[in-house]
Coordinates of C-alpha atoms and ligand atoms in Angstrom, one line a residue:
M1 CA -38.1 -25.7 36.3
S2 CA -36.9 -28.0 34.0
D3 CA -33.5 -28.2 32.8
I4 CA -32.7 -26.0 29.7
I5 CA -28.8 -26.3 28.7
Q6 CA -28.3 -28.5 25.8
L7 CA -25.2 -29.2 23.6
L8 CA -25.2 -27.6 20.6
P9 CA -25.4 -29.8 17.5
D10 CA -21.8 -30.2 15.6
H11 CA -22.7 -28.3 12.4
V12 CA -23.8 -25.4 14.6
A13 CA -20.6 -25.7 17.0
N14 CA -18.6 -25.5 13.6
Q15 CA -20.1 -22.7 12.4
I16 CA -19.4 -20.9 15.5
A17 CA -16.1 -21.8 15.3
A18 CA -15.5 -21.1 11.9
G19 CA -16.3 -17.5 12.7
E20 CA -13.4 -17.3 14.5
V21 CA -11.2 -19.3 12.2
V22 CA -12.6 -18.0 8.6
Q23 CA -13.2 -14.1 8.3
R24 CA -12.8 -13.9 4.7
P25 CA -11.5 -16.1 1.8
A26 CA -7.9 -15.3 2.7
S27 CA -8.5 -17.2 5.9
V28 CA -9.3 -20.4 3.6
V29 CA -6.3 -19.7 1.8
K30 CA -4.0 -19.5 5.0
E31 CA -5.6 -22.7 6.1
L32 CA -5.2 -24.6 3.0
L33 CA -1.6 -23.5 2.1
E34 CA -0.5 -24.1 5.5
N35 CA -2.0 -27.7 5.7
A36 CA -0.1 -28.3 2.2
I37 CA 3.1 -27.4 3.8
D38 CA 2.6 -29.5 7.0
A39 CA 1.9 -32.4 4.5
K40 CA 5.6 -31.7 3.3
A41 CA 4.4 -30.8 -0.2
T42 CA 7.7 -29.4 -2.7
T43 CA 4.8 -27.7 -5.0
I44 CA 1.9 -25.8 -4.1
K45 CA -0.9 -24.4 -6.5
L46 CA -3.6 -21.8 -5.3
L47 CA -6.2 -21.4 -7.7
V48 CA -8.8 -18.5 -7.2
K49 CA -12.0 -17.3 -8.6
D50 CA -13.7 -13.9 -8.2
A51 CA -11.3 -13.1 -5.1
G52 CA -12.0 -16.5 -3.7
K53 CA -16.1 -15.7 -3.4
T54 CA -17.1 -18.8 -5.7
L55 CA -13.7 -20.9 -5.4
V56 CA -10.3 -21.3 -3.2
Q57 CA -8.5 -24.4 -4.4
V58 CA -5.1 -25.6 -3.1
I59 CA -3.3 -28.7 -4.9
D60 CA -0.2 -29.9 -3.2
N61 CA 2.0 -33.0 -3.9
G62 CA 2.2 -33.8 -0.1
S63 CA 1.8 -36.7 2.0
G64 CA -1.8 -37.1 1.2
M65 CA -4.3 -39.1 3.4
S66 CA -5.9 -42.5 4.1
V67 CA -9.4 -42.9 3.6
T68 CA -10.1 -42.9 7.4
D69 CA -8.0 -39.8 8.1
S70 CA -9.7 -37.8 5.0
R71 CA -13.0 -38.4 6.7
L72 CA -11.6 -37.6 9.9
S73 CA -9.8 -34.5 8.9
F74 CA -13.3 -32.6 8.9
E75 CA -14.0 -33.5 12.7
R76 CA -13.4 -30.7 14.8
H77 CA -10.5 -30.8 17.3
A78 CA -9.2 -33.9 14.7
T79 CA -5.3 -33.5 14.2
S80 CA -2.5 -35.4 13.4
K81 CA -0.2 -32.8 14.5
I82 CA -0.5 -33.1 18.2
R83 CA -1.5 -35.7 20.6
S84 CA -0.8 -34.2 24.0
A85 CA -0.9 -30.3 25.5
E86 CA 2.9 -31.0 26.1
D87 CA 3.3 -31.1 22.5
L88 CA 2.4 -27.3 22.0
F89 CA 5.5 -26.3 23.5
Q90 CA 7.5 -28.2 20.7
L91 CA 5.6 -27.3 17.7
H92 CA 7.2 -27.8 14.6
T93 CA 3.9 -27.7 12.1
K94 CA 1.5 -24.8 11.3
G95 CA -1.6 -26.3 12.3
F96 CA -2.3 -28.1 15.5
R97 CA -5.5 -26.7 16.8
G98 CA -7.3 -29.5 14.4
E99 CA -10.2 -27.1 13.5
A100 CA -9.7 -25.4 10.1
L101 CA -11.0 -28.2 7.8
A102 CA -14.1 -28.6 9.9
S103 CA -14.7 -24.6 10.1
I104 CA -14.5 -24.4 6.4
A105 CA -16.8 -27.4 5.7
A106 CA -19.6 -25.8 7.9
I107 CA -19.8 -23.0 6.1
A108 CA -18.8 -23.9 2.4
H109 CA -19.2 -26.8 -0.3
V110 CA -15.8 -28.6 -0.3
E111 CA -14.7 -31.2 -2.5
L112 CA -11.4 -33.2 -1.2
K113 CA -9.5 -35.5 -3.1
T114 CA -6.2 -37.2 -1.7
R115 CA -4.1 -40.1 -2.5
Q116 CA -1.1 -41.4 -0.3
A117 CA 2.4 -42.5 -2.4
H118 CA 2.0 -45.9 -1.6
D119 CA -1.5 -46.5 -2.5
E120 CA -3.0 -47.1 -6.2
V121 CA -6.2 -44.8 -5.6
G122 CA -7.3 -42.1 -4.0
T123 CA -10.6 -40.6 -2.1
Q124 CA -12.9 -38.2 -3.2
L125 CA -15.2 -36.5 -0.6
I126 CA -17.7 -33.8 -0.7
V127 CA -18.7 -31.8 2.0
E128 CA -21.2 -29.1 2.2
G129 CA -22.4 -27.3 5.5
S130 CA -20.6 -30.0 7.8
E131 CA -22.4 -32.9 5.9
V132 CA -20.8 -35.6 3.8
V133 CA -22.5 -35.7 0.8
S134 CA -20.4 -38.4 -1.1
Q135 CA -17.3 -40.6 -0.9
E136 CA -15.8 -42.3 -3.6
V137 CA -12.8 -43.7 -4.7
V138 CA -10.6 -41.7 -7.4
V139 CA -7.9 -41.8 -9.6
T140 CA -6.0 -38.7 -8.6
P141 CA -2.3 -38.0 -8.2
K142 CA -0.3 -38.1 -5.0
G143 CA -1.2 -35.4 -2.5
T144 CA -4.2 -33.5 -1.9
S145 CA -6.6 -31.4 -3.5
I146 CA -8.7 -29.4 -1.7
A147 CA -11.4 -26.9 -3.3
V148 CA -13.8 -24.8 -1.5
K149 CA -16.7 -23.5 -3.1
N150 CA -19.3 -20.7 -2.3
L151 CA -17.9 -19.6 0.9
F152 CA -20.4 -18.5 3.2
F153 CA -23.4 -20.1 1.0
N154 CA -25.5 -20.5 4.5
I155 CA -24.5 -17.3 6.2
P156 CA -25.7 -14.8 3.7
A157 CA -24.9 -12.1 6.8
R158 CA -21.1 -12.9 6.5
R159 CA -20.9 -13.3 2.7
N160 CA -22.7 -9.8 2.2
F161 CA -19.8 -8.4 4.5
L162 CA -17.4 -9.5 2.2
K163 CA -15.7 -6.6 0.6
S164 CA -14.9 -5.7 -3.2
N165 CA -13.1 -8.6 -5.0
Q166 CA -10.3 -5.8 -5.4
V167 CA -10.0 -6.0 -1.6
E168 CA -10.6 -9.5 -1.2
T169 CA -8.2 -10.1 -3.8
R170 CA -5.4 -8.2 -2.0
H171 CA -5.6 -10.1 1.4
I172 CA -5.4 -13.2 -0.7
I173 CA -2.4 -12.5 -2.0
D174 CA -1.2 -10.9 1.3
E175 CA -1.4 -14.4 2.8
F176 CA 0.1 -16.1 0.0
H177 CA 2.9 -13.8 0.0
R178 CA 3.3 -14.6 3.5
V179 CA 3.4 -18.3 3.3
A180 CA 5.2 -18.2 0.2
L181 CA 8.1 -15.8 2.1
A182 CA 8.3 -18.3 4.9
H183 CA 9.2 -21.2 2.7
P184 CA 11.2 -20.4 -0.3
N185 CA 12.3 -23.9 -0.8
I186 CA 8.8 -25.0 -1.9
Q187 CA 7.4 -24.1 -5.5
F188 CA 4.2 -21.7 -5.1
V189 CA 2.0 -21.0 -8.3
M190 CA -1.1 -18.9 -8.0
Y191 CA -3.8 -18.6 -10.7
H192 CA -6.6 -16.0 -10.4
N193 CA -9.5 -16.5 -12.7
G194 CA -7.4 -18.9 -14.6
S195 CA -4.5 -16.7 -15.6
E196 CA -1.2 -17.2 -13.6
V197 CA -0.6 -14.6 -11.1
F198 CA 2.4 -15.9 -9.6
N199 CA 5.1 -18.6 -10.4
L200 CA 7.9 -18.7 -7.5
P201 CA 10.2 -21.7 -8.4
E202 CA 12.0 -23.2 -5.5
S203 CA 14.7 -20.7 -4.8
N204 CA 16.8 -19.1 -1.7
Y205 CA 15.2 -16.4 0.2
R206 CA 17.0 -13.6 -1.6
Q207 CA 15.4 -15.0 -4.7
R208 CA 11.9 -15.5 -3.1
I209 CA 12.0 -12.0 -2.2
V210 CA 12.9 -10.8 -5.8
N211 CA 10.5 -13.1 -7.5
I212 CA 7.5 -11.5 -5.5
F213 CA 8.5 -8.2 -5.2
G214 CA 9.9 -7.6 -8.3
A215 CA 13.5 -7.8 -10.1
K216 CA 14.1 -3.9 -8.7
T217 CA 13.6 -5.3 -5.0
N218 CA 17.2 -7.0 -5.3
E219 CA 19.4 -3.7 -4.9
K220 CA 17.3 -2.6 -2.2
L221 CA 17.8 -5.4 0.1
V222 CA 20.9 -5.1 3.0
P223 CA 21.3 -9.0 4.9
V224 CA 20.9 -9.4 8.3
N225 CA 22.2 -12.2 10.3
E226 CA 22.8 -12.8 13.7
E227 CA 23.3 -15.8 15.9
T228 CA 22.8 -15.9 19.6
E229 CA 21.7 -18.3 22.3
V230 CA 18.4 -16.6 22.4
V231 CA 17.5 -16.2 19.0
K232 CA 18.8 -16.7 15.4
I233 CA 18.0 -14.1 13.1
S234 CA 18.4 -14.2 9.4
G235 CA 16.7 -12.0 6.2
F236 CA 16.9 -8.8 4.8
V237 CA 15.8 -5.0 5.7
G238 CA 15.4 -2.7 2.8
K239 CA 17.8 0.4 2.2
P240 CA 16.7 3.4 3.8
E241 CA 16.2 5.5 0.9
Y242 CA 13.8 3.1 -0.8
A243 CA 11.6 2.8 2.4
K244 CA 8.0 3.5 1.5
K245 CA 5.0 5.3 2.6
T246 CA 3.2 2.2 3.3
R247 CA 3.6 -0.4 5.9
G248 CA 3.6 -2.9 2.9
E249 CA 6.6 -4.8 2.9
Q250 CA 7.3 -5.7 6.6
F251 CA 7.2 -9.2 7.6
F252 CA 8.3 -10.8 10.6
F253 CA 8.6 -14.9 10.6
V254 CA 8.8 -16.9 13.5
N255 CA 9.9 -20.3 13.3
D256 CA 8.6 -19.9 9.6
R257 CA 5.5 -18.5 10.6
F258 CA 4.3 -15.1 9.9
I259 CA 3.6 -13.1 13.0
K260 CA 2.6 -9.8 13.7
S261 CA 4.2 -7.7 16.8
A262 CA 4.1 -4.1 16.9
Y263 CA 6.6 -4.4 19.6
L264 CA 9.3 -5.8 17.3
N265 CA 8.3 -3.7 14.4
H266 CA 9.4 -0.7 17.0
A267 CA 12.9 -2.5 17.5
I268 CA 13.5 -2.2 13.4
S269 CA 12.2 1.6 13.2
S270 CA 14.3 2.4 16.2
A271 CA 17.2 1.1 14.4
F272 CA 16.3 3.0 11.2
E273 CA 16.4 6.1 13.3
G274 CA 18.0 8.9 11.9
L275 CA 17.7 7.4 8.4
L276 CA 14.3 7.3 7.3
K277 CA 12.5 10.9 5.5
D278 CA 9.4 11.6 7.6
S279 CA 6.4 9.2 7.1
T280 CA 8.1 6.4 5.7
H281 CA 8.7 2.9 7.0
P282 CA 11.2 0.7 6.4
S283 CA 11.2 -2.7 4.4
Y284 CA 12.2 -6.0 6.1
F285 CA 11.7 -9.8 5.9
L286 CA 13.3 -11.3 8.7
N287 CA 13.3 -14.9 10.2
L288 CA 13.7 -15.3 13.6
T289 CA 14.1 -18.9 14.8
V290 CA 13.9 -19.8 18.7
D291 CA 13.3 -22.3 20.7
P292 CA 9.6 -23.3 20.3
Q293 CA 9.4 -23.7 24.3
T294 CA 10.1 -20.2 24.3
I295 CA 6.9 -19.0 22.7
D296 CA 3.3 -19.6 22.8
I297 CA 1.5 -19.5 19.4
N298 CA -2.1 -20.2 21.2
I299 CA -3.2 -16.9 22.0
H300 CA -4.8 -16.0 18.8
P301 CA -7.0 -18.2 16.5
T302 CA -5.3 -17.1 13.6
K303 CA -2.1 -17.8 14.7
T304 CA -0.4 -14.3 13.8
E305 CA 0.2 -13.3 16.9
I306 CA 2.4 -15.4 19.3
K307 CA 4.2 -14.4 23.1
F308 CA 7.6 -14.7 23.7
D309 CA 9.1 -15.6 26.9
D310 CA 11.7 -12.9 26.5
E311 CA 10.6 -9.9 24.7
H312 CA 12.7 -7.4 25.8
T313 CA 16.0 -9.3 24.9
L314 CA 14.7 -10.3 21.5
Y315 CA 13.9 -6.4 21.1
A316 CA 17.4 -5.4 22.0
I317 CA 19.1 -8.3 19.6
L318 CA 16.9 -7.3 16.9
R319 CA 17.5 -3.4 17.0
A320 CA 21.3 -4.2 17.4
S321 CA 21.5 -6.5 14.4
V322 CA 19.5 -4.4 12.1
K323 CA 21.7 -1.4 13.3
H324 CA 25.0 -3.4 12.8
S325 CA 23.9 -4.6 9.2
L326 CA 22.9 -1.0 8.2
G327 CA 26.2 0.2 9.5
Q328 CA 28.2 -2.5 8.0
F329 CA 27.2 -2.0 4.6
N330 CA 27.8 1.6 4.6
I331 CA 24.1 2.7 4.6
A332 CA 24.2 5.0 7.4
P333 CA 27.0 7.7 6.4
V334 CA 26.0 7.9 3.2
L335 CA 22.5 9.1 3.7
D336 CA 22.1 12.8 3.8
F337 CA 18.4 13.7 3.7
D338 CA 18.5 17.0 5.6
R339 CA 21.0 18.5 3.2
D340 CA 21.0 21.8 3.1
A341 CA 19.1 23.1 -0.3
N342 CA 21.1 26.2 -0.4
L343 CA 24.0 23.9 -1.1
D344 CA 22.6 22.8 -4.3
T345 CA 21.3 26.5 -5.3
P346 CA 22.5 27.0 -8.9
Y347 CA 24.4 30.0 -8.3
E348 CA 23.3 31.9 -11.4
Y349 CA 20.4 32.0 -10.0
K350 CA 21.5 33.2 -6.8
D351 CA 22.9 36.0 -8.3
K352 CA 20.6 37.1 -10.5
H353 CA 18.6 40.2 -9.9
H354 CA 15.0 39.4 -10.0
P355 CA 12.4 42.4 -10.1
N356 CA 9.6 40.7 -8.9
V357 CA 10.3 39.8 -5.2
P358 CA 7.8 40.6 -2.7
N359 CA 8.9 42.8 0.2
I360 CA 9.1 40.0 2.5
E361 CA 11.6 37.3 3.4
V362 CA 11.3 34.5 0.7
D363 CA 13.0 31.6 0.2
R364 CA 14.9 32.2 -3.0
S365 CA 16.5 28.7 -3.3
F366 CA 14.2 27.8 -5.6
N367 CA 12.5 28.9 -8.9
P368 CA 10.5 26.7 -10.5
F369 CA 10.4 28.7 -13.8
Q370 CA 13.8 28.2 -14.0
E371 CA 14.0 24.0 -14.9
K372 CA 17.1 24.4 -17.0
Q373 CA 19.3 25.6 -14.2
V374 CA 18.2 23.0 -12.2
S375 CA 21.8 20.9 -11.3
G376 CA 22.4 17.5 -11.7
K377 CA 23.3 17.1 -7.8
Q378 CA 19.2 18.6 -7.1
T379 CA 17.9 16.2 -4.7
T380 CA 14.9 14.2 -5.9
F381 CA 12.3 16.9 -3.7
L382 CA 13.9 19.6 -5.8
K383 CA 13.7 17.7 -9.0
K384 CA 9.9 17.6 -8.5
Q385 CA 9.4 21.0 -8.7
T386 CA 9.2 21.3 -12.7
L387 CA 7.8 23.9 -15.1
A388 CA 5.0 21.4 -15.8
N389 CA 3.7 21.3 -12.4
W390 CA 2.8 25.0 -12.7
D391 CA 1.6 25.0 -16.2
S392 CA -1.4 22.8 -14.6
L393 CA -2.3 25.6 -12.5
Y394 CA -3.1 27.6 -15.4
V395 CA -4.8 25.0 -17.2
G396 CA -7.0 24.6 -14.2
L397 CA -8.1 28.5 -14.8
E398 CA -8.0 28.5 -18.8
S399 CA -10.7 25.4 -18.4
K400 CA -12.7 27.3 -16.0
G401 CA -12.1 30.6 -17.6
T402 CA -14.9 33.4 -16.9
Q403 CA -16.5 31.1 -14.1
T404 CA -13.8 32.0 -11.8
Q405 CA -14.9 35.2 -11.1
Q406 CA -19.0 34.3 -10.5
D407 CA -17.8 31.2 -8.0
F408 CA -16.1 34.1 -5.5
T409 CA -19.3 33.4 -3.5
S410 CA -17.7 32.5 -0.2
V411 CA -14.7 35.4 -0.3
Q412 CA -15.0 38.4 -1.3
F413 CA -11.9 40.1 -2.4
E414 CA -10.4 43.6 -1.6
S415 CA -9.4 44.2 -5.0
E416 CA -11.0 43.8 -8.4
E417 CA -8.1 43.4 -10.4
Q418 CA -6.5 40.5 -8.8
T419 CA -9.5 38.8 -10.0
G420 CA -9.6 40.6 -13.6
S421 CA -6.4 39.8 -14.4
I422 CA -5.0 36.3 -14.0
F423 CA -1.9 36.5 -16.3
K424 CA -0.2 39.6 -14.3
D425 CA 2.8 40.6 -16.1
S426 CA 5.6 40.3 -13.4
N427 CA 7.6 43.3 -14.3
Q428 CA 4.8 45.5 -13.3
V429 CA 6.2 46.0 -9.8
E430 CA 3.9 48.6 -9.1
T431 CA 0.9 46.6 -9.1
K432 CA -0.2 46.4 -5.6
Q433 CA 0.5 43.1 -4.0
T434 CA -2.0 41.4 -2.7
T435 CA -0.5 37.9 -1.6
F436 CA 2.4 36.6 0.8
Q437 CA 3.8 33.5 1.1
I438 CA 5.0 32.7 4.7
Q439 CA 7.0 29.7 5.6
N440 CA 6.6 28.8 2.2
K441 CA 3.7 26.7 3.3
Y442 CA 0.6 29.3 3.6
I443 CA -0.3 32.2 1.2
I444 CA -2.3 34.9 2.8
S445 CA -4.2 37.4 1.1
T446 CA -6.7 39.8 2.1
I447 CA -10.4 40.1 1.7
K448 CA -12.7 42.5 2.2
S449 CA -13.9 41.3 5.9
G450 CA -10.2 40.5 7.1
M451 CA -7.3 38.2 5.5
L452 CA -7.4 34.7 4.3
V453 CA -4.7 32.2 5.2
I454 CA -4.7 29.5 2.6
D455 CA -2.6 26.0 2.8
Q456 CA -0.9 25.8 -0.6
Y457 CA -0.5 22.1 -0.8
R458 CA -3.7 21.4 -0.4
A459 CA -5.1 24.3 -2.4
H460 CA -3.3 23.1 -5.1
Q461 CA -4.4 19.7 -4.4
R462 CA -8.1 20.6 -4.8
V463 CA -7.5 22.5 -8.2
L464 CA -5.7 19.6 -9.6
Y465 CA -8.1 16.8 -8.1
E466 CA -11.0 18.6 -9.9
D467 CA -9.2 19.1 -13.1
F468 CA -8.2 15.7 -13.3
L469 CA -11.7 14.6 -12.5
Q470 CA -13.4 16.3 -15.0
H471 CA -11.0 14.9 -17.7
I472 CA -11.6 11.2 -16.5
T473 CA -15.2 11.9 -16.7
V474 CA -15.6 13.6 -19.8
K475 CA -13.1 11.1 -21.4
E476 CA -11.5 13.8 -23.4
S477 CA -7.9 14.3 -22.1
M478 CA -5.3 15.4 -23.7
S479 CA -2.2 13.4 -24.1
Q480 CA 1.7 14.1 -24.9
Q481 CA 3.2 11.5 -26.8
L482 CA 6.7 10.9 -25.5
L483 CA 9.7 10.2 -27.7
F484 CA 10.9 7.3 -26.3
P485 CA 8.5 5.0 -23.9
V486 CA 9.3 4.7 -20.4
Q487 CA 9.6 1.2 -19.3
L488 CA 8.6 0.6 -15.8
H489 CA 8.4 -2.8 -14.0
F490 CA 6.2 -3.5 -11.5
S491 CA 5.6 -6.5 -8.9
P492 CA 2.6 -8.8 -10.1
Q493 CA 0.4 -7.7 -7.7
E494 CA 1.0 -3.9 -8.5
I495 CA 0.5 -4.7 -12.0
E496 CA -3.0 -6.2 -10.8
I497 CA -3.8 -2.9 -9.2
L498 CA -2.6 -0.9 -12.1
R499 CA -5.1 -3.4 -14.6
Q500 CA -8.0 -1.9 -12.4
V501 CA -7.4 1.7 -12.9
K502 CA -6.0 1.3 -16.1
E503 CA -8.8 2.6 -18.1
D504 CA -9.2 5.7 -16.0
L505 CA -5.5 6.1 -16.4
E506 CA -6.1 6.1 -20.4
H507 CA -8.8 8.8 -19.7
T508 CA -6.7 11.1 -17.9
G509 CA -4.0 10.8 -20.9
F510 CA -1.9 7.7 -20.2
L511 CA -1.1 5.8 -23.3
F512 CA 0.1 2.4 -22.5
S513 CA 1.7 0.7 -25.5
N514 CA 2.7 -2.6 -23.5
F515 CA 0.8 -4.2 -20.4
T516 CA 2.2 -7.2 -19.1
N517 CA 2.4 -9.1 -16.0
D518 CA 5.8 -8.1 -15.4
G519 CA 5.8 -4.5 -16.5
I520 CA 4.6 -1.5 -18.5
E521 CA 5.5 0.7 -21.0
I522 CA 4.2 4.2 -21.2
S523 CA 4.2 6.0 -24.5
G524 CA 2.2 9.1 -23.9
V525 CA 1.3 11.1 -20.4
P526 CA -1.4 13.5 -19.6
V527 CA -0.5 16.8 -20.9
H528 CA 0.7 18.4 -17.9
V529 CA 2.7 15.5 -16.1
P530 CA 6.3 15.8 -16.6
E531 CA 7.8 12.3 -17.8
S532 CA 10.1 12.3 -14.8
E533 CA 7.1 12.3 -12.7
V534 CA 5.5 9.0 -13.9
S535 CA 7.0 6.5 -12.1
V536 CA 6.4 8.5 -8.7
I537 CA 2.6 8.8 -9.8
L538 CA 2.0 5.3 -10.3
E539 CA 4.0 4.4 -7.0
Q540 CA 1.9 6.6 -5.3
L541 CA -1.1 5.6 -6.8
I542 CA -0.6 1.8 -6.1
S543 CA 0.1 2.7 -2.6
D544 CA -2.7 4.8 -2.2
I545 CA -5.1 2.2 -3.9
E546 CA -3.2 -0.8 -1.4
N547 CA -4.5 1.4 1.7
E548 CA -7.5 2.6 0.7
V549 CA -9.9 0.4 2.5
P550 CA -12.7 0.5 -0.2
D551 CA -16.2 0.7 1.1
S552 CA -19.4 0.5 -1.2
N553 CA -18.9 3.8 -2.6
F554 CA -15.2 3.4 -3.3
S555 CA -14.7 4.8 -6.8
P556 CA -11.4 4.0 -8.4
T557 CA -11.8 7.2 -10.4
D558 CA -11.9 9.4 -7.3
L559 CA -9.1 7.8 -6.0
L560 CA -6.9 8.2 -9.2
A561 CA -7.6 11.8 -9.1
K562 CA -6.9 12.4 -5.3
S563 CA -3.9 10.4 -5.9
M564 CA -2.2 12.3 -8.7
A565 CA -3.4 15.7 -7.6
K566 CA -1.7 14.2 -4.1
S567 CA 1.6 13.5 -6.3
L568 CA 1.7 17.1 -8.4
A569 CA 0.6 19.5 -6.1
V570 CA 3.3 22.0 -4.7
K571 CA 4.4 20.7 -1.3
S572 CA 4.8 22.6 1.6
G573 CA 8.4 24.1 1.9
Q574 CA 8.0 25.1 -1.9
S575 CA 8.5 28.8 -2.4
L576 CA 6.5 30.5 -4.8
T577 CA 6.5 33.6 -6.6
V578 CA 4.0 36.5 -6.1
T579 CA 2.6 35.5 -9.7
E580 CA 2.3 31.7 -8.6
Q581 CA 0.5 32.4 -5.6
E582 CA -2.0 34.7 -7.2
H583 CA -2.7 32.0 -9.7
L584 CA -3.3 29.4 -7.0
V585 CA -5.6 31.5 -5.1
N586 CA -7.8 32.3 -8.1
S587 CA -8.1 28.5 -9.3
L588 CA -8.6 27.6 -6.0
F589 CA -11.4 29.8 -5.9
G590 CA -12.5 28.7 -9.3
C591 CA -13.1 25.2 -8.0
K592 CA -16.4 23.7 -7.3
E593 CA -15.5 23.3 -3.6
P594 CA -12.6 25.5 -2.9
N595 CA -13.0 24.7 1.1
M596 CA -11.8 21.6 1.5
S597 CA -9.0 19.7 -0.3
P598 CA -9.6 16.1 -1.8
T599 CA -9.3 14.1 1.6
N600 CA -11.6 16.9 3.4
K601 CA -9.5 18.9 5.1
S602 CA -9.7 22.6 5.2
T603 CA -7.7 24.5 2.5
F604 CA -8.1 27.9 4.1
V605 CA -9.1 29.8 7.1
T606 CA -10.4 33.3 7.4
L607 CA -9.4 36.0 10.4
S608 CA -11.6 38.8 10.2
V609 CA -11.0 42.1 11.0
D610 CA -13.4 41.7 14.2
E611 CA -11.1 39.1 15.3
L612 CA -8.1 40.9 14.4
D613 CA -9.7 43.9 16.9
K614 CA -10.4 41.8 19.3
K615 CA -6.5 40.5 19.9
F616 CA -5.5 44.0 19.9
I617 CA -7.8 44.8 23.1
Ligands
LIG1 P1 -4.5 -28.8 11.8 O1 -4.0 -28.2 10.7 O2 -4.9 -28.0 12.9 O3 -4.4 -30.3 12.0 P2 -6.9 -28.9 10.1 O4 -8.6 -28.6 10.2 O5 -6.2 -27.7 9.1 O6 -6.1 -29.0 11.4 O7 -6.6 -30.2 9.2 C1 -7.0 -31.7 10.1 C2 -5.9 -32.9 9.6 O8 -6.3 -33.1 8.2 C3 -4.6 -32.2 9.4 O9 -4.1 -32.7 10.8 C4 -3.8 -33.4 8.7 O10 -3.9 -34.2 9.2 C5 -5.2 -33.5 7.6 N1 -4.4 -32.5 6.0 C6 -5.3 -31.5 6.1 N2 -4.8 -30.9 5.0 C7 -4.0 -31.8 4.6 C8 -3.3 -32.2 3.3 N3 -3.2 -30.9 2.6 N4 -2.7 -33.1 3.1 C9 -2.4 -34.0 4.0 N5 -3.0 -33.8 5.5 C10 -4.0 -33.2 5.4
LIG2 MG1 -4.4 -26.8 9.6

């Protein structure tokens, strides 16, 4: 049999390599920005069109390339950064594999313009799918401009796999942040579809963080500085009270390179132990400087994972220095999340006789109908429980009105009067009590066949979700004008996200009197949304959108309704009066899909008499 093995043609080999290096437009952004940094640029501009699908261009004022180098730069394994394998252990540059440009040029239309300082004219090269289409002499500023157009033009399958512009933009901004954070001494500017998204002047590290994440970040930062023989650590951690629900702002840089490390992340979490509210994550921006000989960057094609010689020591040092900083800045002792809510009970209320107390043990520490009595000392958790939240329950009922009773298809209630009278007079103590709350979490109700256990948080989310969804889709929500408009500041990235749902937000009743790149001004809010909740709702919304990995059927409307429902629903741990419990139960069963929360979790379970009987055998 004849020989069958052949060497792959270069353009095919490049395309295969591209699969590793270039996953999406953001990968191109990363490679081009890193090349500009390696070329010692002091100003770097990133221009993006259509989330990078149409154009990613990076313009730098760095060293530029000679004519020969500009041709060579597109060859595979062509690099000016290392000469031998030993150099791999003395890396001071971002790149070294010499494959980025070759890979990118294999799967896109690339236009390069470059000039070295001492040359009068520069070189322009056009490469399409690994083929040099033209090479010309051009007049161009010192430095390099590389424009990458029509990414994956020759691999439709890859192109079709790209996510929505929103998701791809987010990835690009993430890469941009990572590079910009690692190099505060370089000016970075980013434009998307012609408008400036970031303009980060040369600054110190703290200012760079603030310029990226917004002015409100400044007060949240606690400096961390430690120098040992193994590692030098510098940077900031976020104060625990500002910990986020998402892992967004967590950055490790090793020798100015962004890296991901679950192990080192754990070191930080453990330094924060006991200081964070449940399911929140600390922010951190930490630079580790180590001897290049003690790390191996080569283990991942995108170079975001590295191997340390002595990871355990690093872990211990990192944990100790973060702990030390938190202690030194008096963060630890002032924290008191587990404050006993009873301490804060407004005492006129505690001593007040309440005619409607059910015959079971209830948490009386909080009464959502007595907003005025909430003392200034209340924790934010208690502040959230406002009258308006409760009003929205009634709203759900009003709009669904008579439908409520007909929709009780799956669950039949024992007593007719429960469904008949929704707004029961709370003074009628003699009325038979039909619901109970246990653990301030579940509502128990009796049904003909047995009993119903309802998860109050999920149930209320369902009610609010359907309500919001309806308002958004019919576009006739009610807005309440605020006496004084609320000003809120967000980072440019957050503003970008809000812009995408602005119209839907308006349909729920938000009125924006100003909407700029630095912040927004709100002059009206949906009728049942308390003013104090506005920033919480928007922050939650941003974080939900950031975390959603939208697929093709991603709907911003739906996400908005879910997110607002999540923010405004009564949480577990909140005590409800019997009237409130009944309203919730009634509204739930007035919903189109009462069985499931907006995130598809069961809102209730039933226990039949048969099942109960079995337990007593
Ligand atoms: P690597 O960065 O791993 O060396 P690349 O494919 O990214 O590989 O780049 C190949 C070479 O092209 C680099 O080593 C460098 O010499 C040159 N180069 C790329 N981009 C620039 C730039 N913006 N300015 C100057 N030289 C560049
Ligand atoms: Mg490179």
